[in-house]
PDB file of C-alpha atoms and ligand atoms in Angstrom:
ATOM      1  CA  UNK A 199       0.000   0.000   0.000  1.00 62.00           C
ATOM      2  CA  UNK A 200       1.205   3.454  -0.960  1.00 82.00           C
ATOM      3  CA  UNK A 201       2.589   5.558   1.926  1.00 91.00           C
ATOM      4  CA  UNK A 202       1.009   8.875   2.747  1.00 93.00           C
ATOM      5  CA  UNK A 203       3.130  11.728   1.071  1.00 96.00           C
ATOM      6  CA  UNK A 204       5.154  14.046   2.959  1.00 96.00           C
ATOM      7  CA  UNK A 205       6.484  16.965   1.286  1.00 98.00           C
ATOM      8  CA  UNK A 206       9.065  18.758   3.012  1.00 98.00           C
ATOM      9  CA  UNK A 207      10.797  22.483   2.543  1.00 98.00           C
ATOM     10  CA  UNK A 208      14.665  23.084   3.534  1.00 98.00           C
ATOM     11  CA  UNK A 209      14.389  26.834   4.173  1.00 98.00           C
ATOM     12  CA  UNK A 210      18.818  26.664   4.419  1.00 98.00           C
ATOM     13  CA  UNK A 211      19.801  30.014   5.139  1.00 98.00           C
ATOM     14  CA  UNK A 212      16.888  31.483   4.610  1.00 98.00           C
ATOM     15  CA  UNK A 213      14.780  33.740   6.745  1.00 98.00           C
ATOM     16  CA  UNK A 214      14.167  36.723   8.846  1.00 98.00           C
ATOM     17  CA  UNK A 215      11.343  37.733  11.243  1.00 97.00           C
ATOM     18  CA  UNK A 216       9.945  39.676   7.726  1.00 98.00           C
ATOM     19  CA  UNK A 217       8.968  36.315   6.139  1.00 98.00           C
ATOM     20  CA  UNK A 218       6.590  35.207   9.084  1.00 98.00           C
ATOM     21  CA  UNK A 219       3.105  36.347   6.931  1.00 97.00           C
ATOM     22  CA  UNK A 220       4.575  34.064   4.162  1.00 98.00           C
ATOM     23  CA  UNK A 221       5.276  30.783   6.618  1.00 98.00           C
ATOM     24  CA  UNK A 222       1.871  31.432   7.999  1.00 97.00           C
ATOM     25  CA  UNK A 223       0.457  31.788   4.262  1.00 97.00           C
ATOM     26  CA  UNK A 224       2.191  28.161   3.467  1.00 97.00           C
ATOM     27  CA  UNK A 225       0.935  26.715   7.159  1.00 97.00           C
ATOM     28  CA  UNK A 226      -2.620  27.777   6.305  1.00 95.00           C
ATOM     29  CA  UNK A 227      -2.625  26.106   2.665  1.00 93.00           C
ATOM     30  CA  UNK A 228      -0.845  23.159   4.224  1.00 91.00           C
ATOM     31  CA  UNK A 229      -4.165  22.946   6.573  1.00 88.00           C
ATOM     32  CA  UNK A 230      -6.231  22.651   3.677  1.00 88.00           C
ATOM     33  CA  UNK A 231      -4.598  19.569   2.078  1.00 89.00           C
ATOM     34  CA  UNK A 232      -5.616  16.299   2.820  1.00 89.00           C
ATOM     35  CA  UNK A 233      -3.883  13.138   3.021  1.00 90.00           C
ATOM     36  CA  UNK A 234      -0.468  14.690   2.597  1.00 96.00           C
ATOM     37  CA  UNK A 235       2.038  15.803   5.265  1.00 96.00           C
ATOM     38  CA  UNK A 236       3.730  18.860   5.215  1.00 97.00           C
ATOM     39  CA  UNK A 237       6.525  20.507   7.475  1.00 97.00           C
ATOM     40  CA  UNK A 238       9.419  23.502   6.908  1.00 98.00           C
ATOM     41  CA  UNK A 239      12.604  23.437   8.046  1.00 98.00           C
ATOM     42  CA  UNK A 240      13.207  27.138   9.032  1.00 98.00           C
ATOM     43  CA  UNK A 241      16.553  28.297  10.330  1.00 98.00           C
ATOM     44  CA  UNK A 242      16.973  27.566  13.975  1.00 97.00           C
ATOM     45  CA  UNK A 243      16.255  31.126  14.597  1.00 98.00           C
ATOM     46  CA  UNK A 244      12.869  31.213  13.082  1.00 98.00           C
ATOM     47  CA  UNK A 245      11.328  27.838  14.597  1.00 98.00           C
ATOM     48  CA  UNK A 246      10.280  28.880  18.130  1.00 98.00           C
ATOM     49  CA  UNK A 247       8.589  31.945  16.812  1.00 98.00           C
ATOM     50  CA  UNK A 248       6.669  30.382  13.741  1.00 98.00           C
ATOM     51  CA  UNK A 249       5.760  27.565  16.290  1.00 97.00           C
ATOM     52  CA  UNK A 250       4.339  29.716  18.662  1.00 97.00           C
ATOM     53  CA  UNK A 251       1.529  31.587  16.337  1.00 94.00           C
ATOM     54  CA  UNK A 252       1.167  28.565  13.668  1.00 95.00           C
ATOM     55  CA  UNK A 253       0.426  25.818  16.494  1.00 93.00           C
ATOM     56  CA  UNK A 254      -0.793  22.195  14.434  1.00 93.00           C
ATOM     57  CA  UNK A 255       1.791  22.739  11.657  1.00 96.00           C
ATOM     58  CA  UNK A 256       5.145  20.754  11.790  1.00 97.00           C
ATOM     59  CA  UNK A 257       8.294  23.080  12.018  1.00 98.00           C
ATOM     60  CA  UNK A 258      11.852  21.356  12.064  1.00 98.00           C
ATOM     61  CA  UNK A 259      15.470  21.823  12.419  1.00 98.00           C
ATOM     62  CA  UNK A 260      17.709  21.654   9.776  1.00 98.00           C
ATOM     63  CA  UNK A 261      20.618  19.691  11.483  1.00 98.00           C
ATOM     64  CA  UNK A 262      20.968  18.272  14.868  1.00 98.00           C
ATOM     65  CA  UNK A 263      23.804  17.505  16.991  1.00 98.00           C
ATOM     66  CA  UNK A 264      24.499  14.374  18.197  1.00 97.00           C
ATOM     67  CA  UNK A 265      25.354  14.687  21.772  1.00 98.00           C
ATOM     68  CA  UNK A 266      22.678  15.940  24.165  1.00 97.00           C
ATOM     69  CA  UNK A 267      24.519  19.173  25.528  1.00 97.00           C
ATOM     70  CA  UNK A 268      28.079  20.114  25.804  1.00 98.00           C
ATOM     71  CA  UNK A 269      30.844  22.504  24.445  1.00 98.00           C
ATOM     72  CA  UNK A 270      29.936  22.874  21.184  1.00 97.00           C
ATOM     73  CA  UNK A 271      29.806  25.796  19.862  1.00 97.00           C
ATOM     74  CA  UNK A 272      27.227  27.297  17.346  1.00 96.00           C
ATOM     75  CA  UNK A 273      25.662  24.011  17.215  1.00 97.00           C
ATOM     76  CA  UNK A 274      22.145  22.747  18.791  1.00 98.00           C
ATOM     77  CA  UNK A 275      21.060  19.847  20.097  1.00 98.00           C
ATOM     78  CA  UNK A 276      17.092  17.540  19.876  1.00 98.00           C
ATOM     79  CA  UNK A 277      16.292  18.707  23.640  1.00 98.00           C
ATOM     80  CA  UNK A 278      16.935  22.671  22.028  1.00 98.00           C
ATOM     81  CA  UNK A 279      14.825  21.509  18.819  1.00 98.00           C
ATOM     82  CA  UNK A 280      11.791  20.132  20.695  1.00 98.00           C
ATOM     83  CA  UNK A 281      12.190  23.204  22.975  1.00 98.00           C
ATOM     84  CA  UNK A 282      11.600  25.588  20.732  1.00 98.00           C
ATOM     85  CA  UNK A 283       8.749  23.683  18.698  1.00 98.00           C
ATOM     86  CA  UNK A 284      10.106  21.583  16.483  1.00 98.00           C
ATOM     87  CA  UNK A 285       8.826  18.267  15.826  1.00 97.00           C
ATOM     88  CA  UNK A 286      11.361  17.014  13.195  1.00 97.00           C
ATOM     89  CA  UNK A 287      14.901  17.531  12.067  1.00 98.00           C
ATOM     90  CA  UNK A 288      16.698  16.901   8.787  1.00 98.00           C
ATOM     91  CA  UNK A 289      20.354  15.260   8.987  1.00 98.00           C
ATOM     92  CA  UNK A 290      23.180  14.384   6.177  1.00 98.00           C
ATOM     93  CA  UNK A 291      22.262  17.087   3.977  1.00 98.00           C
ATOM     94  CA  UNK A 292      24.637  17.318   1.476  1.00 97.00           C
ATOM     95  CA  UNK A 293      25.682  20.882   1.759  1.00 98.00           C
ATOM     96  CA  UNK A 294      26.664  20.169   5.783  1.00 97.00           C
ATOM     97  CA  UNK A 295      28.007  17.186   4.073  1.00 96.00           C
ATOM     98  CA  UNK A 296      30.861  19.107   2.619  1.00 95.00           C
ATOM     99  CA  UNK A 297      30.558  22.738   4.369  1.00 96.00           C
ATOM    100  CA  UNK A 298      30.658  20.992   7.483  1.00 96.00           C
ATOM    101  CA  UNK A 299      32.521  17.787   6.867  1.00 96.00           C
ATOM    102  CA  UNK A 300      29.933  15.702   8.081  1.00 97.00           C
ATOM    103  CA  UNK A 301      30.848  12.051   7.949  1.00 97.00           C
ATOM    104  CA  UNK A 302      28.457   9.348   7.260  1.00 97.00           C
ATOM    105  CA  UNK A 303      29.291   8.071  10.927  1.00 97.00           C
ATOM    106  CA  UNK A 304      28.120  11.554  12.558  1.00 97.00           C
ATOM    107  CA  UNK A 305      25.334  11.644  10.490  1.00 97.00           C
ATOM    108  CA  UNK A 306      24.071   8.321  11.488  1.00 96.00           C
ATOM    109  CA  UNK A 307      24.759   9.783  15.150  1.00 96.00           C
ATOM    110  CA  UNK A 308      22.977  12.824  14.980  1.00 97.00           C
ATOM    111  CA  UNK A 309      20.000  10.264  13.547  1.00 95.00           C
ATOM    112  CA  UNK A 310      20.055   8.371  16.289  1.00 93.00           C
ATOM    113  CA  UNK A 311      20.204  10.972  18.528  1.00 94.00           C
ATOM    114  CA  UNK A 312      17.487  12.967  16.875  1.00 95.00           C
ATOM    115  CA  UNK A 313      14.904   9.922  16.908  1.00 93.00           C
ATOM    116  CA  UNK A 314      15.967   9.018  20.730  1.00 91.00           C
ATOM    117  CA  UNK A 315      14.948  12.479  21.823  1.00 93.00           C
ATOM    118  CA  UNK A 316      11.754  12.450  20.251  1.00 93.00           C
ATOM    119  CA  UNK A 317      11.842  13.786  16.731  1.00 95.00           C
ATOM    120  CA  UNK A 318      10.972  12.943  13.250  1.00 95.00           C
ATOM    121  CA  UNK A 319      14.116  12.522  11.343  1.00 96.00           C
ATOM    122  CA  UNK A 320      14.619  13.190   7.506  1.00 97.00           C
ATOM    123  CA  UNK A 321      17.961  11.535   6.217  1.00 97.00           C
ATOM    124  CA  UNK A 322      19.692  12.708   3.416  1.00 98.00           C
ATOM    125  CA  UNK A 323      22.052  11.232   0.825  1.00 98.00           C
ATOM    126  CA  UNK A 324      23.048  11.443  -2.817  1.00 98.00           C
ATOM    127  CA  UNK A 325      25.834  11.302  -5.119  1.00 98.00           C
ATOM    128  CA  UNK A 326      28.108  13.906  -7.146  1.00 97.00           C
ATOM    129  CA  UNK A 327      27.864  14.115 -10.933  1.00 97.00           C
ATOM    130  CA  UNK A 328      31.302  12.634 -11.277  1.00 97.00           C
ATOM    131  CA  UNK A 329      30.118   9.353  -9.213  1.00 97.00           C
ATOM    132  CA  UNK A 330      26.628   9.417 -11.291  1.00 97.00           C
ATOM    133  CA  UNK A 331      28.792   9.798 -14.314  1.00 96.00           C
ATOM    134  CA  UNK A 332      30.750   6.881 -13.838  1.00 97.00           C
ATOM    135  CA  UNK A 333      27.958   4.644 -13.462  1.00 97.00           C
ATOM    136  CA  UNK A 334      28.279   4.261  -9.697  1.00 97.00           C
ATOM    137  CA  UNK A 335      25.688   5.721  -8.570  1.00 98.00           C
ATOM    138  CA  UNK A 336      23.194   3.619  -7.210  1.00 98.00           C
ATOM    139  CA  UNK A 337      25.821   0.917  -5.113  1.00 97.00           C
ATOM    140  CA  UNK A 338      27.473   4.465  -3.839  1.00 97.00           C
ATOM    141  CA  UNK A 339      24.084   5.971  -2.795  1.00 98.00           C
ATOM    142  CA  UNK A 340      23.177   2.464  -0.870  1.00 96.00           C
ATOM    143  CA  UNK A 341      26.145   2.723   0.791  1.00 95.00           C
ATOM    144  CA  UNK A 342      25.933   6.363   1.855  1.00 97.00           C
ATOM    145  CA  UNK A 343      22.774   4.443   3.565  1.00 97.00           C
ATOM    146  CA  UNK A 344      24.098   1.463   5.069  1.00 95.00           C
ATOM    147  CA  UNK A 345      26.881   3.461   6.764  1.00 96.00           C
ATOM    148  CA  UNK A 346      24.407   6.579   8.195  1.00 95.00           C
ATOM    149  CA  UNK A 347      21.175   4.346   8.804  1.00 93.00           C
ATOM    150  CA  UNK A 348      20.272   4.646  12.414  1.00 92.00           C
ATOM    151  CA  UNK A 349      20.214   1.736  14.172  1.00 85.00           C
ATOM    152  CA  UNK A 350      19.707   0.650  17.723  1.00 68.00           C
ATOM    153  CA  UNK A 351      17.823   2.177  20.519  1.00 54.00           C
ATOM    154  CA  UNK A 352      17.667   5.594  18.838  1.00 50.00           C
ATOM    155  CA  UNK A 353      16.905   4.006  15.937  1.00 55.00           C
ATOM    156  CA  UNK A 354      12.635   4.184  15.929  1.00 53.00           C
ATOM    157  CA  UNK A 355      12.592   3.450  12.360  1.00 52.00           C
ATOM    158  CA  UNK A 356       9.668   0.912  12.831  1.00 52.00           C
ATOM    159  CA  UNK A 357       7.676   4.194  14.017  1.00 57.00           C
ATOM    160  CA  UNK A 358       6.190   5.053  10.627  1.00 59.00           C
ATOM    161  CA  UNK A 359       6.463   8.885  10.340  1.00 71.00           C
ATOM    162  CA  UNK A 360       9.315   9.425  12.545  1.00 89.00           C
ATOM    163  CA  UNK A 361      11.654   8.633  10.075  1.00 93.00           C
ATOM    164  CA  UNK A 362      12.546   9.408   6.408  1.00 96.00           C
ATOM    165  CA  UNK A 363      14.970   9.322   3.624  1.00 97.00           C
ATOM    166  CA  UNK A 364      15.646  11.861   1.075  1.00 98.00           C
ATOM    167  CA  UNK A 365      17.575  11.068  -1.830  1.00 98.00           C
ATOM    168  CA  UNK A 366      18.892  14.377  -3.511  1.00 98.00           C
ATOM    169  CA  UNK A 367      21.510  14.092  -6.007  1.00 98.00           C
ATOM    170  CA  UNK A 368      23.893  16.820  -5.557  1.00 97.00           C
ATOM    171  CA  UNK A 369      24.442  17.974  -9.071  1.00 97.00           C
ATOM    172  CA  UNK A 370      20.491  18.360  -8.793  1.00 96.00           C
ATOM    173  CA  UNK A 371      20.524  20.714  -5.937  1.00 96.00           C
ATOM    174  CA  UNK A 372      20.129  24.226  -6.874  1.00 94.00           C
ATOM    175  CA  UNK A 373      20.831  23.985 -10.495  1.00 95.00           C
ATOM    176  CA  UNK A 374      17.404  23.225 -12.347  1.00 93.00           C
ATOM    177  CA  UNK A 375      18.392  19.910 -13.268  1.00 93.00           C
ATOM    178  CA  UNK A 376      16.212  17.283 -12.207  1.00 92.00           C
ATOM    179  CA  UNK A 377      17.034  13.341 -11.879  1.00 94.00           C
ATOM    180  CA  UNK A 378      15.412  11.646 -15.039  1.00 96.00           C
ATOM    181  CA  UNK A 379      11.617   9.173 -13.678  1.00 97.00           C
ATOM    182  CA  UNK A 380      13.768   6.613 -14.293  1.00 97.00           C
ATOM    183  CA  UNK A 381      16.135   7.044 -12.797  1.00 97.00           C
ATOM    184  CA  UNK A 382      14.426   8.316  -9.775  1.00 98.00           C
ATOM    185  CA  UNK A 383      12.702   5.304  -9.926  1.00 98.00           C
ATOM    186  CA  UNK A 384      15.566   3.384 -10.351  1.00 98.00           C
ATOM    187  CA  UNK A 385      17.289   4.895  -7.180  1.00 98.00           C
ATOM    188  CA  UNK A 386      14.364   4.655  -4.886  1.00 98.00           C
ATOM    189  CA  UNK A 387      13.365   0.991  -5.330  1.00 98.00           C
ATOM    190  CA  UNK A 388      17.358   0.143  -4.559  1.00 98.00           C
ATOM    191  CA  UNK A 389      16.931   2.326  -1.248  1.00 97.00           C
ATOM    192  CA  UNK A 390      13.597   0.506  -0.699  1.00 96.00           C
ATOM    193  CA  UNK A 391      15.287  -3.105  -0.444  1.00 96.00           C
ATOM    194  CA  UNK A 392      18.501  -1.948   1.805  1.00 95.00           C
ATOM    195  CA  UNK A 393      15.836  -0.319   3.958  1.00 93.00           C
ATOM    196  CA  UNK A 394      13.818  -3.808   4.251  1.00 92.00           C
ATOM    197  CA  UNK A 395      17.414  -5.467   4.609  1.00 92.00           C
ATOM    198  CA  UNK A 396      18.190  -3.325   7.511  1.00 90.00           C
ATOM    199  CA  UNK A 397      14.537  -3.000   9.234  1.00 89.00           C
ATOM    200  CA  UNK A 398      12.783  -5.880   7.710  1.00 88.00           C
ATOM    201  CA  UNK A 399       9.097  -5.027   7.614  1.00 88.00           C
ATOM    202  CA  UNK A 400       9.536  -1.896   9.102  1.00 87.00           C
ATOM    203  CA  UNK A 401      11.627  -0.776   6.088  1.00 90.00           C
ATOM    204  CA  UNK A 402       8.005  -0.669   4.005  1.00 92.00           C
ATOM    205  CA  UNK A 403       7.026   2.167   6.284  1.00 90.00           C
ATOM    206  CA  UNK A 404       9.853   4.865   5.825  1.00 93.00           C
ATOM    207  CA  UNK A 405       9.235   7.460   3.400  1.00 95.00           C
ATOM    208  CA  UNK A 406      11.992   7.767   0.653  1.00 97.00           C
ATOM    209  CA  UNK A 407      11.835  11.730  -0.441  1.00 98.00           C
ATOM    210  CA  UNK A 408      13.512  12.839  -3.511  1.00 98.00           C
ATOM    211  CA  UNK A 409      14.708  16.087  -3.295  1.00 98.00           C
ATOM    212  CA  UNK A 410      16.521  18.779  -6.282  1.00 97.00           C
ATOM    213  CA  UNK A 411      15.275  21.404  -8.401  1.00 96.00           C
ATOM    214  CA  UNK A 412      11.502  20.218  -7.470  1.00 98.00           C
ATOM    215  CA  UNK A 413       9.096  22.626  -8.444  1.00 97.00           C
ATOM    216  CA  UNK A 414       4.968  23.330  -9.680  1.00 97.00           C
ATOM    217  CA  UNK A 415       5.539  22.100 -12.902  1.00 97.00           C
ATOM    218  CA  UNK A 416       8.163  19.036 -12.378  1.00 97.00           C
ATOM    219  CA  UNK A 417       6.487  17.402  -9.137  1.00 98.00           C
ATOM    220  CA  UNK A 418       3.532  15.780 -10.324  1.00 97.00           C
ATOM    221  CA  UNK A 419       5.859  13.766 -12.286  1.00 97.00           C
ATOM    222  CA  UNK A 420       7.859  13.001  -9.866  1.00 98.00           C
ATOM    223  CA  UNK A 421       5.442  11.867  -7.357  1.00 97.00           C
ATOM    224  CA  UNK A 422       4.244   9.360  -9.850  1.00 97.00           C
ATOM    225  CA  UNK A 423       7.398   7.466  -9.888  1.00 97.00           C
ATOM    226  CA  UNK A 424       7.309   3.880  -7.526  1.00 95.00           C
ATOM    227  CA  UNK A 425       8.775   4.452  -4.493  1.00 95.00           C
ATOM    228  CA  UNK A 426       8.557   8.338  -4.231  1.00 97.00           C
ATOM    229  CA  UNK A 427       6.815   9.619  -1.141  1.00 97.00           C
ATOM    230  CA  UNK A 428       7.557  12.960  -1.458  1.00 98.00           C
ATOM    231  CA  UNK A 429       9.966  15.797  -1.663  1.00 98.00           C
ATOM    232  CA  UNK A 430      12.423  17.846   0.414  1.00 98.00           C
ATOM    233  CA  UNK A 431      12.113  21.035  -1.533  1.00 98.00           C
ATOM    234  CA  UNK A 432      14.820  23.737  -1.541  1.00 98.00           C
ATOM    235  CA  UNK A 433      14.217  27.114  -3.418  1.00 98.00           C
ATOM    236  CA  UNK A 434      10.693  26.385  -4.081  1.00 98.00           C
ATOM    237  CA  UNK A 435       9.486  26.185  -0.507  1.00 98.00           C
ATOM    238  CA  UNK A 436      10.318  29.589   0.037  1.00 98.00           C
ATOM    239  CA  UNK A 437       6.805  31.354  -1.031  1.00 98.00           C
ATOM    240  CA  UNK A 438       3.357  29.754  -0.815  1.00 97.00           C
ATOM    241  CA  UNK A 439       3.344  30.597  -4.563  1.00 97.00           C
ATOM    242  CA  UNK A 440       5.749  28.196  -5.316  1.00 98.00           C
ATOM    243  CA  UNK A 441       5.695  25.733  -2.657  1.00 98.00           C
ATOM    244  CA  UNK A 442       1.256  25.468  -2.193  1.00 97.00           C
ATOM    245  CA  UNK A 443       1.065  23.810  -6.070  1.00 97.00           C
ATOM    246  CA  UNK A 444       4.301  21.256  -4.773  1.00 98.00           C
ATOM    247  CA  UNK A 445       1.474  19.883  -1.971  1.00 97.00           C
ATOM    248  CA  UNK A 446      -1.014  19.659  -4.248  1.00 96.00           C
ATOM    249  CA  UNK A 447       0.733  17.883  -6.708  1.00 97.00           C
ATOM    250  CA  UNK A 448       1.348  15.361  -3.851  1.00 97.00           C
ATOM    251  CA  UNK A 449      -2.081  15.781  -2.243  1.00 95.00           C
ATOM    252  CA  UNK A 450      -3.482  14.643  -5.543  1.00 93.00           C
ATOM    253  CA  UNK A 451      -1.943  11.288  -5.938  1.00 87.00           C
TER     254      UNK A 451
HETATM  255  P1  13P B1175      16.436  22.830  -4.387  1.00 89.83           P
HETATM  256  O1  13P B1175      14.994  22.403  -4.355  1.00 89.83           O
HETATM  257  O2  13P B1175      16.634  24.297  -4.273  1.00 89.83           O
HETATM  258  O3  13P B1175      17.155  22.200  -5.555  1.00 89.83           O
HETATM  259  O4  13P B1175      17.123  22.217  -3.059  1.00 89.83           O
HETATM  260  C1  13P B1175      16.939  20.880  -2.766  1.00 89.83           C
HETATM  261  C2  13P B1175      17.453  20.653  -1.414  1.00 89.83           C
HETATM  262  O5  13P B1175      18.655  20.701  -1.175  1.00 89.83           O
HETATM  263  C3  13P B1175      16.474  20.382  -0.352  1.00 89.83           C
HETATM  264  O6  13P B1175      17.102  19.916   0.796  1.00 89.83           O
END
C-alpha cells in the first residue's frame, strides 16, 4: 500500500522575522490539504517563533547535533529543537556534508540521537555528478545508507512517520536539473530493499523523499514514480506561490 506523502521544505539560510506572513500563508494552505504531510525546516532562529503563532503545523530543524549538551559551539542539540517547537529535524544534507565535513558516521549519530529524543528525522544522501557519471551511482548511494542508517535504541525506524529518507543528487541541488523518472525510480526501489534489509518489515514504512530542483511544474511527475513519497524542496518552498502547487501535486496522488 502506498505511503502517505510528505512533502518537506529546507528553508537553508533562509529567513528573517519579515517572512513570518509568508510561513503562515504556506501553514494555512498546508491545513487545507488532505492526506499529505507537510513541514518547513526554518533556520533555527525562526522555529520557536513560527511555532508559537502557527500551532498544528510541523516546524523542524535543519541539522541536529548528536550529543545531548556540551561545548559545542554554534551548534544545537534535539532537547533545544523540541524546545523551541520543532517536531522534526533533517540530517546528512549534502551541503553540511561538505561545508561541514559531516561524515556518514556523525550523520548516522545525529539520527540516532534525533529519533531518541523524540523527533521525526529526515535523512539525506546522494551522489556527485562525477560518481553518477561513472555509473556508480546507485551501489554508492546504498552505501551512503548502510553506513548513516540509524540503528539501535535511537533508531525508531519501525515508528512510521518518525523517520525518512531523502535522496537528492547533488548535481540536482540548486541547479534546475532534475534526476530523469527513471532514474528516480531506479534509485528509490534500490533504497527501498537496503531499507527492508536493515529494518525488515519496518523498512516498508519509511518514506523515501527525492529532493533537487523540485518545483509546480516538475512534481507531479515526480510523485508518480514507484517508491517516491515525497519531496524535500529547496528554493521552491520559500513562497506559498511556489511551494502550495508542490502539496497539491502530492495531495493529488
Ligand atoms: P532545491 O529544491 O533548491 O534544488 O534544493 C533541494 C534541497 O537541497 C532540499 O534539501
Amino acid at each position: 500500500m502506498a505511503l502517505s506523502k510528505y512533502v518537506v521544505g529546507n528553508w537553508k539560510m533562509h529567513g528573517t522575522s519579515s517572512d513570518l506572513p509568508e510561513i503562515a500563508s504556506i501553514a494555512s494552505a498546508a491545513a487545507g490539504s488532505t492526506g499529505v504531510d507537510v513541514a518547513l525546516c526554518l533556520p533555527a532562529t525562526l522555529i520557536d517563533r513560527a511555532a508559537t503563532s502557527m500551532a498544528g503545523f510541523a516546524f523542524g530543524g535543519q541539522d541536529v547535533h548528536q550529543d545531548e549538551k556540551g561545548a559545542h559551539t554554534g551548534c544545537t542539540s534535539a532537547a533545544m529543537l523540541l524546545d523551541a517547537g520543532a517536531s522534526l529535524a533533517i540530517v546528512g544534507h549534502s551541503e553540511r556534508r561538505s561545508d561541514q565535513c559531516e561524515t556518514d558516521e556523525q550523520v548516522r549519530a545525529k539520527a540516532e540521537a534525533g529519533l531518541k529524543a523524540g523527533l521525526g528525522v529526515i535523512l539525506c544522501i546522494g551522489e556527485s555528478l562525477d560518481v553518477r557519471e561513472a555509473g556508480q551511482a546507485v551501489a554508492t548511494v546504498q552505501s551512503q545508507l548502510d553506513a548513516s542508517l540509524p540503528h539501535g535504541d535511537g533508531a525508531a525506524a519501525g515508528v512510521p512517520g518518525k523517520f525518512a529518507i531523502a535522496y537528492e543528487p547533488i548535481w540536482a541541488i540548486g541547479t534546475g536539473k532534475v534526476a530523469s523518472p527513471a532514474d528516480i525510480g531506479e534509485m528509490h526501489k534500490a533504497l527501498r530493499e537496503r531499507l527492508v534489509a536493515a529494518y525488515g518489515d519496518a523498512g516498508n514504512e519509511v518514506r523515501i523523499l527525492y529532493g533537487g530542483s523540485v518545483n509546480a511544474s516538475n512534481a507531479a511527475e515526480i510523485f508518480a514514480v514507484d517508491d517516491v513519497d515525497g519531496a524535500l524542496v529547496g528554493g521552491a518552498s520559500l513562497t506559498a506561490e511556489k511551494f502550495v502547487p508542490i502539496v497539491e501535486a502530492a495531495a493529488a496522488r
